[in-house]
């Protein structure tokens, strides 16, 4: 049996009529860059995140970068984040001219360990970027408390967490900003590149809207130096259609995760992901820890099961960040996770039969 890692075609087939209509409308109104379809999506997505404003931009990377730019974070500033994220989190900090400072993660949640946060704060620290990894939010209570005490901004990297919750509060709504990616493979994915920032601040929302449109106060009058960070009209229209289905898709992922976890619990040699007490996990990625990760992956691949590693090399060990001088052993928990984790197939349309097949192959591997 072939089990893909995700199946965007199955999702499109289920809503093809609506998607095709939405794209055609954008073309008929030639609303290609920004415009009414993006504004409509922004309003819907802000409501979904229980935030006052959403600003559609070009990608999740750009969302993070624009949030930091709106806070005037730049050279000489430090921003604290985690080393076990997609590199974009650190790139956004670097691209502002600021310095990323890493703290290690909690081994169970694989998100920022609040107990280590305070020691990483210096007089140069301006902001903290907790990453809601795999669809589970970081432990925002203590992180917000520490940030408040040190007068720091909090930018949530919610690129994997559309619809995740922390004690009932949606991802993106707790910090000063929530940054989302609508990369096609994310839980809410566009049909191309797109991203979004949510915030409750009127002032910050206006500022990001200005920066993403060349700092224009009105057409061809530039109050500040900005950038082109606009979202495509077609992406706005596609996202509006898909947003209506997101809660159901997340529920389907949770159902698949429950089945995986209940079956995997009885297998020695793999540890299923843990949903923390404070958390509603939306399983962007279903990552287990495995004793013989690399040979397990090879065995699953052999059987037609596609797996992934998110992420095999922590950011501080990437060539791009060698200049910082943090070698092996600097963040032991993140490094150990990177050696043990493997992401199993996870998407809303995954069938019970497929989950059973994947777990059956894992059981077979672990019992020899
Ligand atoms: C996907 C992702 C990003 C970057 O989003 P893009 O839309 O690909 O630019 C940033 N952070 C995390 C944690 C991500 O998963």
mmCIF file of N, CA and C in Angstrom, residues 234-286:
data_model
loop_
_atom_site.group_PDB
_atom_site.id
_atom_site.type_symbol
_atom_site.label_atom_id
_atom_site.label_comp_id
_atom_site.label_asym_id
_atom_site.label_seq_id
_atom_site.Cartn_x
_atom_site.Cartn_y
_atom_site.Cartn_z
ATOM 1 N N UNK A 234 -5.230 35.868 -6.007
ATOM 2 C CA UNK A 234 -5.641 34.461 -6.160
ATOM 3 C C UNK A 234 -5.427 33.694 -4.851
ATOM 4 N N UNK A 235 -4.343 33.981 -4.167
ATOM 5 C CA UNK A 235 -4.103 33.294 -2.889
ATOM 6 C C UNK A 235 -5.163 33.683 -1.860
ATOM 7 N N UNK A 236 -5.514 34.966 -1.816
ATOM 8 C CA UNK A 236 -6.561 35.412 -0.883
ATOM 9 C C UNK A 236 -7.875 34.678 -1.143
ATOM 10 N N UNK A 237 -8.231 34.552 -2.427
ATOM 11 C CA UNK A 237 -9.498 33.900 -2.785
ATOM 12 C C UNK A 237 -9.477 32.409 -2.439
ATOM 13 N N UNK A 238 -8.368 31.747 -2.733
ATOM 14 C CA UNK A 238 -8.248 30.311 -2.409
ATOM 15 C C UNK A 238 -8.312 30.111 -0.890
ATOM 16 N N UNK A 239 -7.608 30.978 -0.156
ATOM 17 C CA UNK A 239 -7.567 30.834 1.301
ATOM 18 C C UNK A 239 -8.942 31.064 1.920
ATOM 19 N N UNK A 240 -9.731 31.985 1.350
ATOM 20 C CA UNK A 240 -11.090 32.213 1.867
ATOM 21 C C UNK A 240 -11.937 30.956 1.725
ATOM 22 N N UNK A 241 -11.807 30.287 0.585
ATOM 23 C CA UNK A 241 -12.556 29.034 0.401
ATOM 24 C C UNK A 241 -12.090 28.006 1.424
ATOM 25 N N UNK A 242 -10.767 27.844 1.547
ATOM 26 C CA UNK A 242 -10.234 26.769 2.382
ATOM 27 C C UNK A 242 -10.425 27.013 3.879
ATOM 28 N N UNK A 243 -10.447 28.291 4.275
ATOM 29 C CA UNK A 243 -10.601 28.604 5.707
ATOM 30 C C UNK A 243 -11.895 28.009 6.278
ATOM 31 N N UNK A 244 -12.940 27.963 5.446
ATOM 32 C CA UNK A 244 -14.221 27.400 5.908
ATOM 33 C C UNK A 244 -14.099 25.930 6.305
ATOM 34 N N UNK A 245 -13.127 25.254 5.720
ATOM 35 C CA UNK A 245 -12.969 23.822 5.976
ATOM 36 C C UNK A 245 -11.912 23.520 7.035
ATOM 37 N N UNK A 246 -11.158 24.549 7.444
ATOM 38 C CA UNK A 246 -9.980 24.301 8.272
ATOM 39 C C UNK A 246 -10.320 23.590 9.588
ATOM 40 N N UNK A 247 -11.374 24.035 10.272
ATOM 41 C CA UNK A 247 -11.710 23.420 11.569
ATOM 42 C C UNK A 247 -11.998 21.936 11.377
ATOM 43 N N UNK A 248 -12.731 21.588 10.341
ATOM 44 C CA UNK A 248 -13.035 20.184 10.061
ATOM 45 C C UNK A 248 -11.783 19.392 9.712
ATOM 46 N N UNK A 249 -10.910 20.015 8.922
ATOM 47 C CA UNK A 249 -9.650 19.338 8.559
ATOM 48 C C UNK A 249 -8.785 19.116 9.800
ATOM 49 N N UNK A 250 -8.723 20.123 10.679
ATOM 50 C CA UNK A 250 -7.943 19.950 11.909
ATOM 51 C C UNK A 250 -8.533 18.837 12.776
ATOM 52 N N UNK A 251 -9.879 18.768 12.836
ATOM 53 C CA UNK A 251 -10.517 17.681 13.597
ATOM 54 C C UNK A 251 -10.138 16.322 13.013
ATOM 55 N N UNK A 252 -10.103 16.243 11.684
ATOM 56 C CA UNK A 252 -9.752 14.972 11.036
ATOM 57 C C UNK A 252 -8.302 14.597 11.352
ATOM 58 N N UNK A 253 -7.404 15.589 11.372
ATOM 59 C CA UNK A 253 -6.006 15.323 11.757
ATOM 60 C C UNK A 253 -5.943 14.816 13.189
ATOM 61 N N UNK A 254 -6.737 15.444 14.083
ATOM 62 C CA UNK A 254 -6.724 15.038 15.492
ATOM 63 C C UNK A 254 -7.235 13.604 15.646
ATOM 64 N N UNK A 255 -8.242 13.266 14.845
ATOM 65 C CA UNK A 255 -8.785 11.909 14.896
ATOM 66 C C UNK A 255 -7.719 10.908 14.434
ATOM 67 N N UNK A 256 -7.024 11.239 13.353
ATOM 68 C CA UNK A 256 -5.942 10.363 12.883
ATOM 69 C C UNK A 256 -4.839 10.249 13.921
ATOM 70 N N UNK A 257 -4.526 11.356 14.595
ATOM 71 C CA UNK A 257 -3.481 11.350 15.614
ATOM 72 C C UNK A 257 -3.891 10.461 16.792
ATOM 73 N N UNK A 258 -5.172 10.559 17.184
ATOM 74 C CA UNK A 258 -5.649 9.716 18.289
ATOM 75 C C UNK A 258 -5.500 8.237 17.953
ATOM 76 N N UNK A 259 -5.828 7.890 16.718
ATOM 77 C CA UNK A 259 -5.712 6.492 16.296
ATOM 78 C C UNK A 259 -4.246 6.057 16.296
ATOM 79 N N UNK A 260 -3.387 6.868 15.661
ATOM 80 C CA UNK A 260 -1.949 6.574 15.675
ATOM 81 C C UNK A 260 -1.478 6.335 17.115
ATOM 82 N N UNK A 261 -1.782 7.304 17.989
ATOM 83 C CA UNK A 261 -1.232 7.265 19.354
ATOM 84 C C UNK A 261 -1.736 6.040 20.109
ATOM 85 N N UNK A 262 -3.033 5.735 19.964
ATOM 86 C CA UNK A 262 -3.572 4.593 20.712
ATOM 87 C C UNK A 262 -2.913 3.299 20.245
ATOM 88 N N UNK A 263 -2.615 3.190 18.962
ATOM 89 C CA UNK A 263 -1.979 1.974 18.445
ATOM 90 C C UNK A 263 -0.487 1.936 18.780
ATOM 91 N N UNK A 264 0.177 3.087 18.713
ATOM 92 C CA UNK A 264 1.630 3.130 18.931
ATOM 93 C C UNK A 264 2.004 2.962 20.399
ATOM 94 N N UNK A 265 1.062 3.314 21.304
ATOM 95 C CA UNK A 265 1.346 3.238 22.737
ATOM 96 C C UNK A 265 1.796 1.843 23.164
ATOM 97 N N UNK A 266 1.350 0.825 22.450
ATOM 98 C CA UNK A 266 1.667 -0.546 22.867
ATOM 99 C C UNK A 266 2.952 -1.067 22.198
ATOM 100 N N UNK A 267 3.631 -0.187 21.434
ATOM 101 C CA UNK A 267 4.840 -0.656 20.745
ATOM 102 C C UNK A 267 6.090 -0.137 21.450
ATOM 103 N N UNK A 268 6.953 -1.069 21.818
ATOM 104 C CA UNK A 268 8.207 -0.719 22.455
ATOM 105 C C UNK A 268 9.173 -0.225 21.380
ATOM 106 N N UNK A 269 9.791 0.933 21.572
ATOM 107 C CA UNK A 269 10.757 1.404 20.585
ATOM 108 C C UNK A 269 10.320 2.680 19.874
ATOM 109 N N UNK A 270 9.036 3.054 20.009
ATOM 110 C CA UNK A 270 8.589 4.354 19.496
ATOM 111 C C UNK A 270 7.795 5.089 20.575
ATOM 112 N N UNK A 271 7.960 6.392 20.622
ATOM 113 C CA UNK A 271 7.213 7.227 21.570
ATOM 114 C C UNK A 271 6.361 8.204 20.784
ATOM 115 N N UNK A 272 5.018 8.109 20.913
ATOM 116 C CA UNK A 272 4.144 9.047 20.190
ATOM 117 C C UNK A 272 4.279 10.456 20.751
ATOM 118 N N UNK A 273 3.883 11.472 19.972
ATOM 119 C CA UNK A 273 3.967 12.850 20.483
ATOM 120 C C UNK A 273 3.003 13.043 21.643
ATOM 121 N N UNK A 274 3.352 13.962 22.535
ATOM 122 C CA UNK A 274 2.508 14.197 23.702
ATOM 123 C C UNK A 274 1.746 15.504 23.523
ATOM 124 N N UNK A 275 0.435 15.437 23.712
ATOM 125 C CA UNK A 275 -0.368 16.662 23.732
ATOM 126 C C UNK A 275 -0.349 17.190 25.156
ATOM 127 N N UNK A 276 0.226 18.390 25.326
ATOM 128 C CA UNK A 276 0.392 18.932 26.669
ATOM 129 C C UNK A 276 -0.970 19.323 27.245
ATOM 130 N N UNK A 277 -1.057 19.429 28.590
ATOM 131 C CA UNK A 277 -2.341 19.725 29.256
ATOM 132 C C UNK A 277 -2.949 21.037 28.762
ATOM 133 N N UNK A 278 -2.086 22.004 28.470
ATOM 134 C CA UNK A 278 -2.580 23.339 28.107
ATOM 135 C C UNK A 278 -2.976 23.434 26.635
ATOM 136 N N UNK A 279 -2.806 22.343 25.891
ATOM 137 C CA UNK A 279 -2.728 22.491 24.449
ATOM 138 C C UNK A 279 -3.834 21.793 23.688
ATOM 139 N N UNK A 280 -4.268 22.425 22.613
ATOM 140 C CA UNK A 280 -5.028 21.729 21.575
ATOM 141 C C UNK A 280 -4.111 21.647 20.358
ATOM 142 N N UNK A 281 -3.600 20.460 20.135
ATOM 143 C CA UNK A 281 -2.604 20.184 19.098
ATOM 144 C C UNK A 281 -3.356 19.974 17.778
ATOM 145 N N UNK A 282 -2.891 20.593 16.695
ATOM 146 C CA UNK A 282 -3.599 20.380 15.429
ATOM 147 C C UNK A 282 -2.741 19.597 14.421
ATOM 148 N N UNK A 283 -1.681 18.956 14.917
ATOM 149 C CA UNK A 283 -0.939 17.954 14.156
ATOM 150 C C UNK A 283 -0.651 18.350 12.718
ATOM 151 N N UNK A 284 -0.002 19.499 12.567
ATOM 152 C CA UNK A 284 0.565 19.810 11.256
ATOM 153 C C UNK A 284 1.521 18.675 10.872
ATOM 154 N N UNK A 285 2.291 18.246 11.870
ATOM 155 C CA UNK A 285 3.221 17.134 11.709
ATOM 156 C C UNK A 285 2.972 16.161 12.855
ATOM 157 N N UNK A 286 2.908 14.870 12.552
ATOM 158 C CA UNK A 286 2.803 13.856 13.604
ATOM 159 C C UNK A 286 4.166 13.188 13.722
#
